[in-house]
Amino acid sequence: MKKYSRKDFLKKGAMAAVAGGTLLSGCGQPEGTSPGSAAAVSSGKKYRWTMVTTWPPKFAVLGEGADLFADWVKKMSGGRMEIRVYGGGEMVPALEAFDAVSSGAAEIASGAAYYWSGKVPAAPFFASVPFGMNAQQLNAWIYSGGGQALWEEAYAPFNLLPMLGGNTGVQMGGWFNKEINTIEDFKGLKMRIPGLGSKVIEKAGAASVNLPGSEIYTSLETGVIDATEWIGPYHDYKMGFAEIAKYYYAPGWHEPGTALELILNKDAFLGLPEDLQEIVRSAAYRLNMWTLCEFEAQNNGFLQKLKKEKNVQLRHFSPEILNSLRGYAQEVIAEITAQDALSKKVFDAYSAFQKDVGEWSSLTEKAFYNTIQA
Ligand code: CA
């Protein structure tokens, strides 16, 4: 292979600029003469889709994001594509969104992959892995590191196409009615926690429950559960958990950067003309960025409100507790990957990417944060 020189790199850049100029001038050609334009653009036929979500209707950030996505698609398509959004329970129960899109009852859903681990054991690796990758790293894996192809492979048997549809950033560890001072304090605890984290706390002797957002408050208030995690200060404040649980723990070891997802019925997506497909993809990218930015921008302000207005007691899991949980997480993942070949394939790719990107992150992000005085 020819050695790649600085000169080649600069030359390639110059050629790309010329190619870009050619493409731009191509836009002025009559319809049908530029490559792909005749087949790529639809005739003006209108497409009406239904979106179901796992979020309560008009839910802050998550439900708002679904509504915004529909709005962006409508505007970008000049009204040729309209998506009607239903909150969880309005058309189908929140946790039936996957089946609704798989069957074609709805064309698209907004949720999180770890809700479907009962159907797709590998699904949680596309949402969040305890002690796994953060938002930036997970985005890099899905978009540029091969994760998307594996995700599509995992959902293909269900006639579904997944896309990233947001990220929460690092979450909080949850709300507890008692202090968690040692790993023993998890014993007998009944906690709402989804995904792989639920299996980790079970190893520590707790019982886990997977409840949609709409059911958590009442379950905690009435003692059906005695702890819950949700997202982070911004959302948790609005969920009102501070009124019914006293201790708020950091960090969200189980969700270091949870990806939200859009799941599309594959036939419905492939039935769109190419320009609408690109509009849907572009709106999904925008939703992914918008969601993370909303959480990042608001979290600390709401953390201060929780402390000042609600007198919430902020706590940190000790290094010993986190070490125990990390050990249990490794056991959980080993068990899943031993039982399911696709999970092994996905996790091998995930962990290889995490190790690779982690070396870079240690040199840069981690070292950079260490220079900042909070
Ligand atoms: Ca969570």
Coordinates of C-alpha atoms and ligand atoms in Angstrom, one line a residue:
M1 CA 0.0 0.0 0.0
K2 CA 1.3 3.5 -0.9
K3 CA 2.4 5.5 2.0
Y4 CA -0.2 8.2 2.8
S5 CA 1.5 11.6 2.9
R6 CA 0.5 15.0 4.1
K7 CA 0.6 16.1 0.4
D8 CA -1.9 13.4 -0.6
F9 CA -4.2 14.4 2.2
L10 CA -4.2 18.1 1.1
K11 CA -4.6 17.0 -2.5
K12 CA -7.6 14.8 -1.7
G13 CA -9.2 17.8 0.1
A14 CA -8.8 19.9 -2.9
M15 CA -10.4 17.3 -5.2
A16 CA -13.3 16.9 -2.8
A17 CA -13.9 20.7 -3.0
V18 CA -14.0 20.4 -6.8
A19 CA -16.4 17.5 -6.7
G20 CA -18.6 19.5 -4.3
G21 CA -18.7 22.3 -6.8
T22 CA -19.7 19.9 -9.6
L23 CA -22.5 18.5 -7.5
L24 CA -23.8 22.0 -6.7
S25 CA -23.9 23.0 -10.3
G26 CA -25.8 19.8 -11.0
C27 CA -28.6 21.1 -8.8
G28 CA -29.5 23.6 -11.5
Q29 CA -30.2 21.0 -14.1
P30 CA -33.8 20.2 -15.2
E31 CA -35.6 17.6 -13.2
G32 CA -34.7 14.1 -14.3
T33 CA -31.3 14.9 -15.7
S34 CA -29.2 14.9 -12.5
P35 CA -28.3 11.5 -11.2
G36 CA -31.0 9.9 -9.1
S37 CA -33.4 12.8 -9.0
A38 CA -36.2 11.3 -11.0
A39 CA -36.5 8.2 -8.8
A40 CA -35.5 9.9 -5.6
V41 CA -38.2 12.5 -5.4
S42 CA -41.8 11.5 -5.0
S43 CA -44.6 12.8 -7.1
G44 CA -46.3 14.8 -4.3
K45 CA -48.1 11.8 -2.9
K46 CA -48.8 12.3 0.8
Y47 CA -47.7 9.9 3.4
R48 CA -49.4 9.7 6.8
W49 CA -47.7 7.8 9.5
T50 CA -48.7 6.9 13.1
M51 CA -46.1 7.2 15.9
V52 CA -46.6 5.4 19.2
T53 CA -44.4 6.1 22.1
T54 CA -43.4 4.6 25.4
W55 CA -43.7 8.1 27.0
P56 CA -46.8 9.7 28.6
P57 CA -48.4 12.1 26.1
K58 CA -46.6 15.5 25.8
F59 CA -44.0 14.3 28.3
A60 CA -41.2 16.8 28.9
V61 CA -38.3 16.3 26.5
L62 CA -39.1 12.7 25.5
G63 CA -42.7 13.3 24.4
E64 CA -41.9 16.8 23.3
G65 CA -39.1 15.4 21.1
A66 CA -41.5 13.0 19.4
D67 CA -43.8 15.9 18.6
L68 CA -40.9 18.0 17.4
F69 CA -39.7 15.1 15.2
A70 CA -43.1 14.9 13.5
D71 CA -43.1 18.7 13.1
W72 CA -39.6 18.7 11.5
V73 CA -40.6 15.9 9.1
K74 CA -43.7 17.8 8.1
K75 CA -41.9 21.0 7.5
M76 CA -38.9 19.5 5.7
S77 CA -41.2 17.5 3.4
G78 CA -43.3 20.6 2.6
G79 CA -46.3 18.8 4.2
R80 CA -45.9 15.6 2.1
M81 CA -45.3 13.5 5.2
E82 CA -47.3 13.8 8.4
I83 CA -46.8 11.8 11.5
R84 CA -49.5 11.7 14.2
V85 CA -48.0 11.1 17.6
Y86 CA -49.7 9.1 20.3
G87 CA -48.4 9.0 23.9
G88 CA -48.0 5.7 25.7
G89 CA -51.5 4.2 26.4
E90 CA -53.3 6.4 24.0
M91 CA -53.2 3.9 21.1
V92 CA -51.4 1.0 22.6
P93 CA -49.9 0.5 26.1
A94 CA -46.4 2.0 26.4
L95 CA -44.5 -1.2 26.4
E96 CA -46.4 -2.6 23.4
A97 CA -44.9 0.0 21.1
F98 CA -42.4 -2.5 19.6
D99 CA -45.1 -5.0 18.7
A100 CA -47.3 -2.2 17.2
V101 CA -44.6 -1.1 14.8
S102 CA -43.4 -4.7 14.1
S103 CA -47.0 -5.6 13.0
G104 CA -47.5 -2.4 11.0
A105 CA -50.3 -1.1 13.3
A106 CA -48.1 2.0 13.6
E107 CA -45.2 2.9 11.3
I108 CA -42.8 4.3 13.9
A109 CA -42.3 4.4 17.7
S110 CA -40.2 6.3 20.1
G111 CA -38.7 4.4 23.1
A112 CA -35.5 2.9 24.4
A113 CA -34.0 -0.4 23.2
Y114 CA -33.7 -1.9 26.7
Y115 CA -37.4 -2.1 27.0
W116 CA -37.4 -5.0 24.5
S117 CA -34.8 -7.2 26.1
G118 CA -37.4 -9.9 26.6
K119 CA -37.8 -10.1 22.8
V120 CA -34.3 -9.2 21.7
P121 CA -31.7 -10.2 24.3
A122 CA -29.1 -8.0 22.5
A123 CA -31.3 -4.9 22.6
P124 CA -30.0 -3.4 25.8
F125 CA -26.5 -3.0 24.3
F126 CA -28.0 -0.4 22.0
A127 CA -29.5 1.6 24.8
S128 CA -27.2 1.5 27.8
V129 CA -24.7 -0.9 29.4
P130 CA -23.8 -0.6 33.1
F131 CA -20.3 0.9 33.3
G132 CA -20.5 1.2 29.5
M133 CA -20.1 4.0 27.0
N134 CA -21.3 7.6 27.5
A135 CA -23.4 9.5 25.0
Q136 CA -20.5 10.7 22.9
Q137 CA -18.9 7.3 22.7
L138 CA -22.2 5.5 22.0
N139 CA -23.1 7.9 19.3
A140 CA -19.7 7.3 17.8
W141 CA -20.1 3.5 17.9
I142 CA -23.6 3.6 16.4
Y143 CA -23.0 6.2 13.7
S144 CA -19.4 5.6 12.8
G145 CA -18.1 2.5 14.5
G146 CA -20.3 -0.3 13.1
G147 CA -23.0 -0.3 15.8
Q148 CA -25.9 0.7 13.4
A149 CA -25.4 -2.4 11.2
L150 CA -25.5 -4.7 14.3
W151 CA -28.6 -2.9 15.6
E152 CA -30.3 -3.4 12.2
E153 CA -29.4 -7.1 12.3
A154 CA -30.9 -7.5 15.8
Y155 CA -34.2 -5.9 14.8
A156 CA -34.4 -7.4 11.3
P157 CA -36.4 -10.5 12.4
F158 CA -39.1 -8.1 13.6
N159 CA -39.3 -6.1 10.3
L160 CA -38.0 -3.1 12.2
L161 CA -35.4 -0.5 11.4
P162 CA -33.8 1.3 14.4
M163 CA -32.4 4.8 14.5
L164 CA -30.9 6.8 17.4
G165 CA -33.5 9.2 18.7
G166 CA -31.9 10.9 21.6
N167 CA -29.7 10.4 24.6
T168 CA -30.1 11.3 28.2
G169 CA -26.5 11.7 29.0
V170 CA -25.2 10.2 32.3
Q171 CA -28.2 9.4 34.5
M172 CA -28.6 9.5 38.2
G173 CA -28.5 6.4 40.4
G174 CA -32.0 6.8 41.6
W175 CA -34.3 7.6 44.5
F176 CA -34.2 5.6 47.7
N177 CA -36.1 5.8 51.0
K178 CA -33.1 4.6 52.9
E179 CA -29.4 5.2 52.7
I180 CA -27.4 2.8 50.6
N181 CA -24.2 2.5 52.6
T182 CA -23.0 -1.0 51.6
I183 CA -23.9 -3.4 48.9
E184 CA -25.9 -5.3 51.5
D185 CA -28.4 -2.5 51.6
F186 CA -29.7 -3.6 48.2
K187 CA -30.9 -6.9 49.7
G188 CA -34.7 -7.0 49.7
L189 CA -35.0 -3.7 48.0
K190 CA -37.8 -3.5 45.4
M191 CA -36.7 -1.1 42.7
R192 CA -37.9 0.1 39.4
I193 CA -35.0 -0.1 37.1
P194 CA -34.9 -1.2 33.4
G195 CA -32.4 -2.9 31.2
L196 CA -29.2 -4.7 32.3
G197 CA -29.1 -2.7 35.5
S198 CA -32.2 -4.6 36.7
K199 CA -30.3 -7.9 36.5
V200 CA -27.3 -6.3 38.3
I201 CA -29.3 -5.3 41.3
E202 CA -30.9 -8.7 41.4
K203 CA -27.5 -10.2 41.8
A204 CA -27.1 -7.9 44.8
G205 CA -30.3 -9.3 46.3
A206 CA -32.8 -6.7 45.2
A207 CA -36.0 -7.3 43.2
S208 CA -36.4 -5.3 40.0
V209 CA -39.5 -4.0 38.3
N210 CA -39.8 -2.6 34.7
L211 CA -42.5 0.1 34.8
P212 CA -43.2 2.7 32.2
G213 CA -42.8 6.3 33.4
S214 CA -46.5 6.9 34.0
E215 CA -46.7 4.2 36.7
I216 CA -43.6 4.9 38.8
Y217 CA -44.8 7.7 41.0
T218 CA -47.9 5.9 42.3
S219 CA -46.0 2.6 42.7
L220 CA -43.4 4.4 44.8
E221 CA -46.0 6.4 46.8
T222 CA -48.0 3.3 47.6
G223 CA -45.0 1.1 48.5
V224 CA -45.4 -1.3 45.6
I225 CA -41.7 -0.4 45.0
D226 CA -39.4 1.2 47.5
A227 CA -36.8 2.7 45.2
T228 CA -36.7 3.9 41.6
E229 CA -34.4 5.3 39.1
W230 CA -35.5 7.5 36.2
I231 CA -33.2 9.9 34.4
G232 CA -31.6 12.9 35.9
P233 CA -32.5 16.1 37.9
Y234 CA -34.4 17.9 35.1
H235 CA -36.8 15.0 34.4
D236 CA -36.9 13.6 37.9
Y237 CA -37.9 17.0 39.3
K238 CA -40.9 17.1 37.0
M239 CA -41.8 13.5 37.9
G240 CA -42.1 14.6 41.6
F241 CA -40.0 11.9 43.1
A242 CA -38.6 14.3 45.6
E243 CA -42.0 14.3 47.4
I244 CA -41.9 10.6 48.0
A245 CA -38.3 9.6 48.3
K246 CA -35.6 11.3 50.4
Y247 CA -32.2 10.2 49.1
Y248 CA -31.0 10.9 45.6
Y249 CA -28.0 8.9 44.5
A250 CA -25.2 9.5 42.0
P251 CA -24.0 8.4 39.6
G252 CA -26.2 6.4 37.3
W253 CA -23.7 3.5 37.0
H254 CA -26.4 1.5 35.1
E255 CA -27.0 4.2 32.5
P256 CA -23.9 6.2 31.6
G257 CA -25.5 7.6 28.4
T258 CA -28.7 6.0 27.5
A259 CA -29.7 6.1 23.9
L260 CA -33.4 6.6 23.0
E261 CA -34.5 5.1 19.8
L262 CA -36.9 5.5 16.9
I263 CA -38.1 2.1 15.6
L264 CA -39.5 2.1 12.1
N265 CA -41.5 -0.5 10.3
K266 CA -39.1 -1.5 7.6
D267 CA -41.7 -1.9 4.9
A268 CA -43.2 1.5 5.7
F269 CA -39.7 3.1 5.6
L270 CA -38.6 1.4 2.4
G271 CA -42.0 2.4 0.9
L272 CA -41.1 6.1 1.2
P273 CA -39.4 7.9 -1.8
E274 CA -35.7 8.4 -1.2
D275 CA -36.1 12.1 -0.3
L276 CA -38.5 11.4 2.5
Q277 CA -36.3 8.6 3.7
E278 CA -33.5 11.1 4.0
I279 CA -35.8 13.6 5.7
V280 CA -36.7 11.0 8.3
R281 CA -33.0 10.1 8.9
S282 CA -32.1 13.8 9.2
A283 CA -34.9 14.5 11.6
A284 CA -33.7 11.5 13.7
Y285 CA -30.2 12.9 13.8
R286 CA -31.6 16.3 14.9
L287 CA -33.7 14.6 17.6
N288 CA -30.7 12.7 18.9
M289 CA -28.7 15.9 19.3
W290 CA -31.7 18.0 20.6
T291 CA -32.6 15.6 23.3
L292 CA -29.1 15.3 24.7
C293 CA -28.7 19.1 24.7
E294 CA -32.0 19.6 26.5
F295 CA -30.9 17.3 29.3
E296 CA -27.4 18.7 29.5
A297 CA -28.6 22.3 29.6
Q298 CA -31.2 21.8 32.3
N299 CA -29.9 19.1 34.7
N300 CA -27.8 21.2 37.0
G301 CA -30.4 24.0 37.4
F302 CA -32.9 21.4 38.5
L303 CA -30.4 19.6 40.8
Q304 CA -30.1 22.9 42.6
K305 CA -33.9 23.3 42.8
L306 CA -34.2 19.8 44.2
K307 CA -31.7 20.5 46.9
K308 CA -33.0 24.0 47.8
E309 CA -36.8 23.7 47.3
K310 CA -37.3 20.0 48.1
N311 CA -34.5 19.5 50.6
V312 CA -33.4 16.4 48.7
Q313 CA -30.4 14.6 50.3
L314 CA -27.8 14.0 47.6
R315 CA -25.7 10.9 48.1
H316 CA -22.9 9.1 46.2
F317 CA -22.5 5.4 45.9
S318 CA -19.2 4.5 47.5
P319 CA -16.4 3.1 45.4
E320 CA -16.9 -0.2 47.2
I321 CA -20.5 -0.4 46.2
L322 CA -19.7 0.6 42.6
N323 CA -17.0 -2.1 42.5
S324 CA -19.4 -4.7 43.6
L325 CA -22.0 -3.6 41.1
R326 CA -19.3 -3.6 38.3
G327 CA -18.5 -7.2 39.2
Y328 CA -22.2 -8.2 39.1
A329 CA -22.6 -6.3 35.7
Q330 CA -19.8 -8.4 34.3
E331 CA -21.5 -11.6 35.5
V332 CA -24.8 -10.5 34.0
I333 CA -23.3 -9.7 30.6
A334 CA -21.3 -13.0 30.6
E335 CA -24.6 -14.9 31.2
I336 CA -26.4 -13.1 28.4
T337 CA -23.7 -13.5 25.9
A338 CA -23.2 -17.2 26.8
Q339 CA -26.9 -17.9 26.0
D340 CA -27.4 -15.8 22.9
A341 CA -25.0 -15.7 19.9
L342 CA -26.1 -12.3 18.6
S343 CA -25.7 -10.8 22.1
K344 CA -22.1 -12.1 22.1
K345 CA -21.5 -10.7 18.7
V346 CA -22.9 -7.3 19.6
F347 CA -21.2 -7.1 23.0
D348 CA -17.9 -8.1 21.6
A349 CA -18.1 -5.3 19.1
Y350 CA -19.4 -2.9 21.8
S351 CA -16.6 -3.7 24.3
A352 CA -13.9 -3.6 21.6
F353 CA -15.1 -0.1 20.7
Q354 CA -15.4 1.0 24.3
K355 CA -11.8 -0.1 25.0
D356 CA -10.5 1.6 21.8
V357 CA -12.4 4.9 22.3
G358 CA -11.7 4.7 26.1
E359 CA -8.0 5.0 25.6
W360 CA -8.5 8.2 23.6
S361 CA -11.1 9.5 26.2
S362 CA -8.7 8.9 29.0
L363 CA -6.0 10.9 27.3
T364 CA -8.4 13.7 26.4
E365 CA -11.8 14.0 28.1
K366 CA -10.8 12.4 31.5
A367 CA -7.6 14.4 31.7
F368 CA -9.5 17.5 30.7
Y369 CA -12.2 17.1 33.4
N370 CA -9.4 16.6 35.9
T371 CA -8.1 20.1 35.1
I372 CA -11.5 21.7 35.9
Q373 CA -12.4 22.9 39.4
A374 CA -16.1 22.4 39.8
Ligands
CA1 CA -33.1 5.4 33.8

